[in-house]
Short mmCIF file of N, CA and C in Angstrom, two decimals:
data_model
loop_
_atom_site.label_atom_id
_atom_site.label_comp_id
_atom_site.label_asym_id
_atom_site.label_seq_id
_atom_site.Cartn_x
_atom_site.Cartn_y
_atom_site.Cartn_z
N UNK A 118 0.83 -1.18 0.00
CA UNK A 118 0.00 0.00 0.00
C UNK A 118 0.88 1.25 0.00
N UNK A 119 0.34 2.61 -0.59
CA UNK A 119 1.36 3.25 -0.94
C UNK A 119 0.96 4.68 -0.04
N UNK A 120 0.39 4.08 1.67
CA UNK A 120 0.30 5.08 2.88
C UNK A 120 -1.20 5.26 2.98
N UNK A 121 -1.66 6.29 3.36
CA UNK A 121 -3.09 6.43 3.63
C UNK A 121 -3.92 6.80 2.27
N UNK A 122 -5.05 6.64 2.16
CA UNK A 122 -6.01 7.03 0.74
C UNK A 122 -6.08 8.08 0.43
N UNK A 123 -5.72 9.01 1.36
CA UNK A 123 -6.15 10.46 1.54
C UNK A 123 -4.69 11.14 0.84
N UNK A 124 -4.07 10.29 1.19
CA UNK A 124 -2.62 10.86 0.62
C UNK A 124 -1.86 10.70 -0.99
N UNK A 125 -3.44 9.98 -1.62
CA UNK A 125 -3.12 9.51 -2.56
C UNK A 125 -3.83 10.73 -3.88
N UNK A 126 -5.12 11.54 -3.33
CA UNK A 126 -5.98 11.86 -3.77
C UNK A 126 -5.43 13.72 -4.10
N UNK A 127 -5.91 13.97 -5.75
CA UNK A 127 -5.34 14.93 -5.92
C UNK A 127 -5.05 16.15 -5.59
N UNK A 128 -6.57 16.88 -4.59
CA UNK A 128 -6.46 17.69 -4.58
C UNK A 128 -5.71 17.58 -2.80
N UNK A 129 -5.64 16.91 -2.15
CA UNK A 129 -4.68 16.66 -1.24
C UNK A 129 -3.16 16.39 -1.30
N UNK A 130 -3.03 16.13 -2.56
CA UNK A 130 -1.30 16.32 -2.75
C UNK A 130 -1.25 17.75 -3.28
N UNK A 131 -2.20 18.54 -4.16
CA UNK A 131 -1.85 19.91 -4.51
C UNK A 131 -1.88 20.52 -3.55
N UNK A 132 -2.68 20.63 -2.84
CA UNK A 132 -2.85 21.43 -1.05
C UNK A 132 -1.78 21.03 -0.37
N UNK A 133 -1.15 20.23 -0.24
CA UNK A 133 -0.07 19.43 0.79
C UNK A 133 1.55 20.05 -0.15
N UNK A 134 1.74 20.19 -1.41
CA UNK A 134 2.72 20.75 -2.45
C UNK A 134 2.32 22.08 -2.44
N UNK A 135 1.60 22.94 -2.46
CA UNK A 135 1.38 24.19 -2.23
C UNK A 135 2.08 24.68 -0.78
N UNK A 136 1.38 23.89 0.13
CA UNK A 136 1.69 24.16 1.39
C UNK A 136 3.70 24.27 1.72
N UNK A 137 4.29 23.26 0.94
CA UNK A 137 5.53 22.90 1.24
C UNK A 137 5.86 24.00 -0.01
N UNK A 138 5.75 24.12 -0.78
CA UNK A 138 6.65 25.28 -1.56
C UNK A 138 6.19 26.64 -1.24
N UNK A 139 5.01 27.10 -0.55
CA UNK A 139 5.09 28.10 0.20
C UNK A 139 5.94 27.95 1.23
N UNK A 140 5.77 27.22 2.14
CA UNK A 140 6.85 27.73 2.98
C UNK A 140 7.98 27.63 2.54
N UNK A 141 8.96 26.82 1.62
CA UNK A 141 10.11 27.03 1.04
C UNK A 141 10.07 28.67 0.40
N UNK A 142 9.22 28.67 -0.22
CA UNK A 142 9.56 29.78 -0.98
C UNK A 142 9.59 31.41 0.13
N UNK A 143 8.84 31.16 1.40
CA UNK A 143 8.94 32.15 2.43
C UNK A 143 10.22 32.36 3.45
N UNK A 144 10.44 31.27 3.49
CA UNK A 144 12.10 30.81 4.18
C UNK A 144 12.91 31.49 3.05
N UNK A 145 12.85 31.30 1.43
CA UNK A 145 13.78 32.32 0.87
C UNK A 145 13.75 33.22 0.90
N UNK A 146 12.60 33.98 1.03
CA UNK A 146 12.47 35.52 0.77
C UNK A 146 12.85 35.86 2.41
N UNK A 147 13.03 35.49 3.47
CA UNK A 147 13.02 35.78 4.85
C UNK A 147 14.83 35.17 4.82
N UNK A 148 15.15 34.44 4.30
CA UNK A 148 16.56 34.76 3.83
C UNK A 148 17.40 35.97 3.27
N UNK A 149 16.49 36.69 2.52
CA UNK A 149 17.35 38.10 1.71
C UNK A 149 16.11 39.02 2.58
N UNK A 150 15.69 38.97 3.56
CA UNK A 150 14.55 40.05 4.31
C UNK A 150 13.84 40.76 3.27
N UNK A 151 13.15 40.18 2.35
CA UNK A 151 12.64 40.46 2.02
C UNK A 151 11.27 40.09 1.99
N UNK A 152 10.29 40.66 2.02
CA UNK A 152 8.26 40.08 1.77
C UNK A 152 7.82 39.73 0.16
N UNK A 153 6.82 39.22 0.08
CA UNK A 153 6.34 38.53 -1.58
C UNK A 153 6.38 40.28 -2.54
N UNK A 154 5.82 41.09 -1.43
CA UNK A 154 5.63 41.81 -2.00
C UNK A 154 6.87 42.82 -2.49
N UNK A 155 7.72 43.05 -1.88
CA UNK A 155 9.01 43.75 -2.06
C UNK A 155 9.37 42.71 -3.01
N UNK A 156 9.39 41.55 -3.43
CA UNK A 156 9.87 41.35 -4.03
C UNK A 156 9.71 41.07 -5.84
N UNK A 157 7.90 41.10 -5.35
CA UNK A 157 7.59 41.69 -6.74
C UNK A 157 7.72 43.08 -7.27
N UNK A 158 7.84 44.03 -6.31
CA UNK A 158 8.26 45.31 -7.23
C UNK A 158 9.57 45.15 -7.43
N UNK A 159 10.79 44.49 -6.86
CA UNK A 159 11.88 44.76 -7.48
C UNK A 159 11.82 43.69 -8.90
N UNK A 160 11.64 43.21 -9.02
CA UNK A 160 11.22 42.40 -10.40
C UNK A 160 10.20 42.93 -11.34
N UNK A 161 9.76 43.43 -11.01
CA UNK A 161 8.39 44.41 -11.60
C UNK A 161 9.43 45.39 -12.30
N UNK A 162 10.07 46.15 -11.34
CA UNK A 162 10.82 47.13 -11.95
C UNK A 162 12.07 46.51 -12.79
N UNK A 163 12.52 45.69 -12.50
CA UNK A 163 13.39 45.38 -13.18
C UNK A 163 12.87 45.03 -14.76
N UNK A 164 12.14 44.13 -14.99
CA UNK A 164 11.40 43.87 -16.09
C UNK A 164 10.63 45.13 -16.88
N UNK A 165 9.87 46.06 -16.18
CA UNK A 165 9.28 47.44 -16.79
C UNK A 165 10.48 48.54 -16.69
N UNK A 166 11.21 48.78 -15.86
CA UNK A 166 12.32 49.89 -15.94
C UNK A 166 11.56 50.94 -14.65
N UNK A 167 12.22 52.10 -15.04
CA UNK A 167 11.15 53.36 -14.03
C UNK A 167 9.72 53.36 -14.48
N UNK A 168 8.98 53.26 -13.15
CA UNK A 168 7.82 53.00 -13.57
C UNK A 168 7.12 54.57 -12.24
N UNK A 169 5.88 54.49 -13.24
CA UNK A 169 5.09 55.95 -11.83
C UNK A 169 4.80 54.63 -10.56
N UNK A 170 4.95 55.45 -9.68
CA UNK A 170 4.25 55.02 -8.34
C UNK A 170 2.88 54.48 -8.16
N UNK A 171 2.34 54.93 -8.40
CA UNK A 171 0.56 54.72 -8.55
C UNK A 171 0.65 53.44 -10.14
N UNK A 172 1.10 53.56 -11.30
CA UNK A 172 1.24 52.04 -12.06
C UNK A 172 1.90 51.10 -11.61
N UNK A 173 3.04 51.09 -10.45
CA UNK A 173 3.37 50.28 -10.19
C UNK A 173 2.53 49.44 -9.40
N UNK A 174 1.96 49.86 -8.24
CA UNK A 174 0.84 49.63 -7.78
C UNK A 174 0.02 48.58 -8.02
N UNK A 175 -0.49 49.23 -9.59
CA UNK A 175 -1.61 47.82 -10.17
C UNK A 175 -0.58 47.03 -10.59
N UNK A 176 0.68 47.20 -11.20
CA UNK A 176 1.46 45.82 -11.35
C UNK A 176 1.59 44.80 -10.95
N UNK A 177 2.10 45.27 -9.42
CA UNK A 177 2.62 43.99 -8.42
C UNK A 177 0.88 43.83 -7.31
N UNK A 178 0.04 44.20 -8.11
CA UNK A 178 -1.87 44.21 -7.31
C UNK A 178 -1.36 44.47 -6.11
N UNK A 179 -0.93 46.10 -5.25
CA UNK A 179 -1.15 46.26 -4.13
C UNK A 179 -1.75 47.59 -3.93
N UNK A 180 -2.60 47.66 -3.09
CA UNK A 180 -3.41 48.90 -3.11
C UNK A 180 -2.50 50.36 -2.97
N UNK A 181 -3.14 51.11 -3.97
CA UNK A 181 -1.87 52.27 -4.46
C UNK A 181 -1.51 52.99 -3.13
N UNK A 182 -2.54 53.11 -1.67
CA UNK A 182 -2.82 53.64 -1.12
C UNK A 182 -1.44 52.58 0.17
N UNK A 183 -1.26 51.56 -0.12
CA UNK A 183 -0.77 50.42 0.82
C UNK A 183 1.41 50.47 0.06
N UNK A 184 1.41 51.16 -1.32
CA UNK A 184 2.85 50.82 -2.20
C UNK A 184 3.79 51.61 -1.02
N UNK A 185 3.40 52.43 -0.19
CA UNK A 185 4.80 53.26 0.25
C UNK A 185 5.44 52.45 1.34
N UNK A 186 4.39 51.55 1.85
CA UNK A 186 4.83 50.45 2.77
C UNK A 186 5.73 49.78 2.07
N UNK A 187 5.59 49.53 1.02
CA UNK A 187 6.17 48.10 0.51
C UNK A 187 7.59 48.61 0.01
N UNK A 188 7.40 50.09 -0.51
CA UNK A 188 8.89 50.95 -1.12
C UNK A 188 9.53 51.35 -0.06
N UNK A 189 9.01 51.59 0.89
CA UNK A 189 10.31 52.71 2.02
C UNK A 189 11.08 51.29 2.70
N UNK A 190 10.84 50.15 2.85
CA UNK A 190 11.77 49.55 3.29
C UNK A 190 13.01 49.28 2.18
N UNK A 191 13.05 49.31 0.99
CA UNK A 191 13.45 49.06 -0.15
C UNK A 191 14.55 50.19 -0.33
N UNK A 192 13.87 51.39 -0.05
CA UNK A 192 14.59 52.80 -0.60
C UNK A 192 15.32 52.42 1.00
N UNK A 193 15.14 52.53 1.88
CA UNK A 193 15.83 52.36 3.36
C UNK A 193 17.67 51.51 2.79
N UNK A 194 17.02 50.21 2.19
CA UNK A 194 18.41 49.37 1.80
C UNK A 194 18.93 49.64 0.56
N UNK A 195 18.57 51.12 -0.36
CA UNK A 195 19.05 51.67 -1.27
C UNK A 195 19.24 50.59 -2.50
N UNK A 196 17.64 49.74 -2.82
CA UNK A 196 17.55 49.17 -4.08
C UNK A 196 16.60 49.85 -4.83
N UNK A 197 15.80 50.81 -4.18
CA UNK A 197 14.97 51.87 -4.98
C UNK A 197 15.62 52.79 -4.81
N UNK A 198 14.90 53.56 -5.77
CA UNK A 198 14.99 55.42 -5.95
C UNK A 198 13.70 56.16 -5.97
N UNK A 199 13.78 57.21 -5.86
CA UNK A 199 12.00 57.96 -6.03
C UNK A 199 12.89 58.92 -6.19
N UNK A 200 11.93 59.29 -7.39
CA UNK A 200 12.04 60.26 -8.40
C UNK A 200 10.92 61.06 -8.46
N UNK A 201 11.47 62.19 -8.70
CA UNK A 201 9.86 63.11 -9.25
C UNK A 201 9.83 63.37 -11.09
N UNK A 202 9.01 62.91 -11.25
CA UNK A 202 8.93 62.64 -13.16
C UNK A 202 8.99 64.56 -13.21
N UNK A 203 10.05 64.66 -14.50
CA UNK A 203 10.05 66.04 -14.75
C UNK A 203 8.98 66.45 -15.39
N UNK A 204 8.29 65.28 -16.25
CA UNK A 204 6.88 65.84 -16.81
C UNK A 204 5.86 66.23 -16.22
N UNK A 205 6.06 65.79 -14.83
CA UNK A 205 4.60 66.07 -13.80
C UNK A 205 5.12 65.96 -12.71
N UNK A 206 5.92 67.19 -12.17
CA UNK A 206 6.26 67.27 -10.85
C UNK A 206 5.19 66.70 -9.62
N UNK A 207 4.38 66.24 -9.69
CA UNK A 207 3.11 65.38 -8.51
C UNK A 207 3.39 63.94 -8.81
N UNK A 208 4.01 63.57 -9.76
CA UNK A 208 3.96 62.29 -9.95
C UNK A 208 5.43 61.48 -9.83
N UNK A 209 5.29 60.47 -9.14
CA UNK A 209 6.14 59.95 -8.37
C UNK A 209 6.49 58.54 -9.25
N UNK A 210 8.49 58.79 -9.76
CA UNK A 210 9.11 57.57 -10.19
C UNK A 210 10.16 56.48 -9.09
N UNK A 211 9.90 55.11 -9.88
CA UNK A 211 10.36 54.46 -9.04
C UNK A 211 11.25 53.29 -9.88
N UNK A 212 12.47 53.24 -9.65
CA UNK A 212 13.74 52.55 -10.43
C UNK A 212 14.22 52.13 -9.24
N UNK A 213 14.91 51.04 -9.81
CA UNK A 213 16.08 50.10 -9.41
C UNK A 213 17.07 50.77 -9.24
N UNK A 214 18.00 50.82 -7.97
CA UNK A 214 19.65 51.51 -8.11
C UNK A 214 20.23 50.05 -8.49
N UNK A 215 21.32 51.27 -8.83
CA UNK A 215 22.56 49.34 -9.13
C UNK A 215 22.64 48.19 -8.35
N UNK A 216 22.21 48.43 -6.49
CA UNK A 216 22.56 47.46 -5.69
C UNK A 216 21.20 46.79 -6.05
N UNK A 217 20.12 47.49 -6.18
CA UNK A 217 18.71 46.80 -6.81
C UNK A 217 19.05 45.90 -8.09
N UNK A 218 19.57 46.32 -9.06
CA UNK A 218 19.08 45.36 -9.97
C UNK A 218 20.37 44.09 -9.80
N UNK A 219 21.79 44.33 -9.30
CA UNK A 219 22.46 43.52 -8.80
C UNK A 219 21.39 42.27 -8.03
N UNK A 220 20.75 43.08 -7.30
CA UNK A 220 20.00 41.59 -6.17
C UNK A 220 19.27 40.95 -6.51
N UNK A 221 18.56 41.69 -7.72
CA UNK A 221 17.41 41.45 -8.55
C UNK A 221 18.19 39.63 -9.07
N UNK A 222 19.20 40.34 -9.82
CA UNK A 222 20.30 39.42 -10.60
C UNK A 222 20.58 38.07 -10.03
N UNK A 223 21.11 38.17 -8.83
CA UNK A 223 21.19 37.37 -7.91
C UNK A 223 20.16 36.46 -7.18
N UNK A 224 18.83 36.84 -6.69
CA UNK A 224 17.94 36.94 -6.02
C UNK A 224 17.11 35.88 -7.51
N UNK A 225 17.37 36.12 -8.67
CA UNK A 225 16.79 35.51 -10.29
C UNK A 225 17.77 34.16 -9.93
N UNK A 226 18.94 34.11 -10.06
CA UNK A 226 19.67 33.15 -9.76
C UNK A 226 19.13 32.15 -8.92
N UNK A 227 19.35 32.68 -7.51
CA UNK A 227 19.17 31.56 -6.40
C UNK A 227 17.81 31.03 -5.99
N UNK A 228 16.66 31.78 -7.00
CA UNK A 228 15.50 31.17 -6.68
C UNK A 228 15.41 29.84 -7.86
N UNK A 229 15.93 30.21 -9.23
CA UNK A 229 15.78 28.71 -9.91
C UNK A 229 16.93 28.12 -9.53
N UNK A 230 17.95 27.99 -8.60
CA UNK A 230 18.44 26.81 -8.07
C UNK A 230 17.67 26.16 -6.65
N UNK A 231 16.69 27.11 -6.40
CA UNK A 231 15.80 26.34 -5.30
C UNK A 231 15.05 25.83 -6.11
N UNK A 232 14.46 26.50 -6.74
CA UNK A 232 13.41 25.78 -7.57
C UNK A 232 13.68 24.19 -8.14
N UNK A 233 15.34 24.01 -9.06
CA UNK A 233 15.85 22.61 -9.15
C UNK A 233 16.25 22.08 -7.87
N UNK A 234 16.43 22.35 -7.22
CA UNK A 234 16.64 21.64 -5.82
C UNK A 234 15.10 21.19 -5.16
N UNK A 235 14.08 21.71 -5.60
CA UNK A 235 12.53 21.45 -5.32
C UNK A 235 12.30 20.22 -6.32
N UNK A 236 12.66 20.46 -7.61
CA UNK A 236 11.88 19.59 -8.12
C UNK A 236 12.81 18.35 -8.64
N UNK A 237 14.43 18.31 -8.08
CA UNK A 237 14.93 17.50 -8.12
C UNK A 237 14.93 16.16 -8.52
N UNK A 238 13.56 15.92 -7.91
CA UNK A 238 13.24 14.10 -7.97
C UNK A 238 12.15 14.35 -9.39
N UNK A 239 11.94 14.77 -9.65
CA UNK A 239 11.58 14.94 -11.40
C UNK A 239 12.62 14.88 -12.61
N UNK A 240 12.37 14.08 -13.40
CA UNK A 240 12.86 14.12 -15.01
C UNK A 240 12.87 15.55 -15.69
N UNK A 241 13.79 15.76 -16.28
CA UNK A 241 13.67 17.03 -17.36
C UNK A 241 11.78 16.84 -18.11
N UNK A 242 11.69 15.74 -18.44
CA UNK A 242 10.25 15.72 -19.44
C UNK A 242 8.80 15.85 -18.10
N UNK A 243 9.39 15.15 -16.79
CA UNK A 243 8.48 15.15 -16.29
C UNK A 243 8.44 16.88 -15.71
N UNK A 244 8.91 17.54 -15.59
CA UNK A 244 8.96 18.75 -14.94
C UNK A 244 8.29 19.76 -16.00
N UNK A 245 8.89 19.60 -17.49
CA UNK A 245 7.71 20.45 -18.51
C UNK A 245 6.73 20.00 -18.32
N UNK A 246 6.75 18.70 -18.21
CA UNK A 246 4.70 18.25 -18.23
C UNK A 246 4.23 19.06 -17.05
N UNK A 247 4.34 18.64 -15.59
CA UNK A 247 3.94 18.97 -14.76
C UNK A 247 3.98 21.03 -14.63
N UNK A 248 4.64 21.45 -15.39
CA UNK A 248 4.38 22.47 -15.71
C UNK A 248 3.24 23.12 -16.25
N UNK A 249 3.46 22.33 -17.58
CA UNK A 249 2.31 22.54 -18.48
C UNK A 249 1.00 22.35 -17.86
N UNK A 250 0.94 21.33 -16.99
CA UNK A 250 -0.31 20.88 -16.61
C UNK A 250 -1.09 21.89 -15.78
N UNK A 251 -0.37 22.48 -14.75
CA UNK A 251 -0.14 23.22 -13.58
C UNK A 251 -0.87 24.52 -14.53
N UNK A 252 -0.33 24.97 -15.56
CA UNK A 252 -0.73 26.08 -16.31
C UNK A 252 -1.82 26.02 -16.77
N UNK A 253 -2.35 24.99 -17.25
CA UNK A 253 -3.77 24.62 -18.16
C UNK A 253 -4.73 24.75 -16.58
N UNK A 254 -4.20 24.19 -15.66
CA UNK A 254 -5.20 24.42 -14.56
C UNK A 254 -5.70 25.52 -13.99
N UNK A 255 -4.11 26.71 -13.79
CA UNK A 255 -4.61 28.08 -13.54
C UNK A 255 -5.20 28.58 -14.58
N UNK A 256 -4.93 28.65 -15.56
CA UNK A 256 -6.02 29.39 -16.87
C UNK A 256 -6.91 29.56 -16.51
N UNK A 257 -7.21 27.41 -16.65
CA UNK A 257 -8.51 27.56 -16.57
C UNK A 257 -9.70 28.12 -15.29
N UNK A 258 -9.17 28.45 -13.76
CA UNK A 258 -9.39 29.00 -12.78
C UNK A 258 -9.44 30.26 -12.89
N UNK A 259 -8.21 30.84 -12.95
CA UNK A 259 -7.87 32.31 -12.61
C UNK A 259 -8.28 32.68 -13.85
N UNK A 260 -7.55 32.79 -14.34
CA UNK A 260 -7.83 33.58 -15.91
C UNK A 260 -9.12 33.46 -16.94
N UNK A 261 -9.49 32.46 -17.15
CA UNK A 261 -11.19 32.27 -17.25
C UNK A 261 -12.35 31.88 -16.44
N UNK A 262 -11.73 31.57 -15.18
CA UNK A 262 -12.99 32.11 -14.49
C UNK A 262 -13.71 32.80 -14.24
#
């Protein structure tokens, strides 16, 4: 027998694999002190460049009213900047400094060697599938639901 029934059944191994790569993936980000959310704007920005304050916002979905939380610890460890856009002195830019996109760099690195260290006990073919699969499922949830 291959353990209890319950342990066999799908949506109890996705709940039980969710559960374990969240917390892996929170132990990394609490490794570089960083939150989910700091760490989507530095990737946000890195990928868009200087972006306004208020678009960044809907980027990384945090309430525009909630972003200065998520930036002043950031600008504190000098991986942001705030800028005032010369086109509209009221409107507020936000870039990567060098030590930002350095960590960015780094921070890109050491998460897909956790990531192969996660999925280790998978085949190269089995890891696209289970990818793929994983994707056809959120679509079909998130994105067309």
């Amino acid at each position: 027998m291959d353990g209890p029934r319950y342990e066999r059944g799908t949506g109890f191994l996705l709940a039980r694999m969710g559960s374990l790569t969240a917390r892996s993936w929170t132990a990394f980000l609490a490794a570089h002190d960083l939150t989910q959310g700091q760490y989507t704007v530095l990737f946000a920005l890195d990928e868009r460049g200087s972006t306004g304050q208020r678009r960044l916002a809907e980027l990384v979905a945090v309430d525009a009213r909630n972003i200065v939380a998520v930036l002043d610890p950031l600008a504190r460890r000098r991986l942001i900047e705030r800028r005032t856009d010369a086109a509209d002195r009221r409107r507020r830019l936000i870039a990567l400094t060098e030590e930002g996109t350095a960590l960015v760099r780094d921070l890109a690195n050491r998460a897909a060697q956790e990531q192969e260290d996660f999925l280790e006990p998978l085949g190269r073919d089995d890891r696209l599938q289970l990818n793929r699969l994983l994707k056809r499922l959120y679509e079909a949830h998130v994105e067309g639901g």
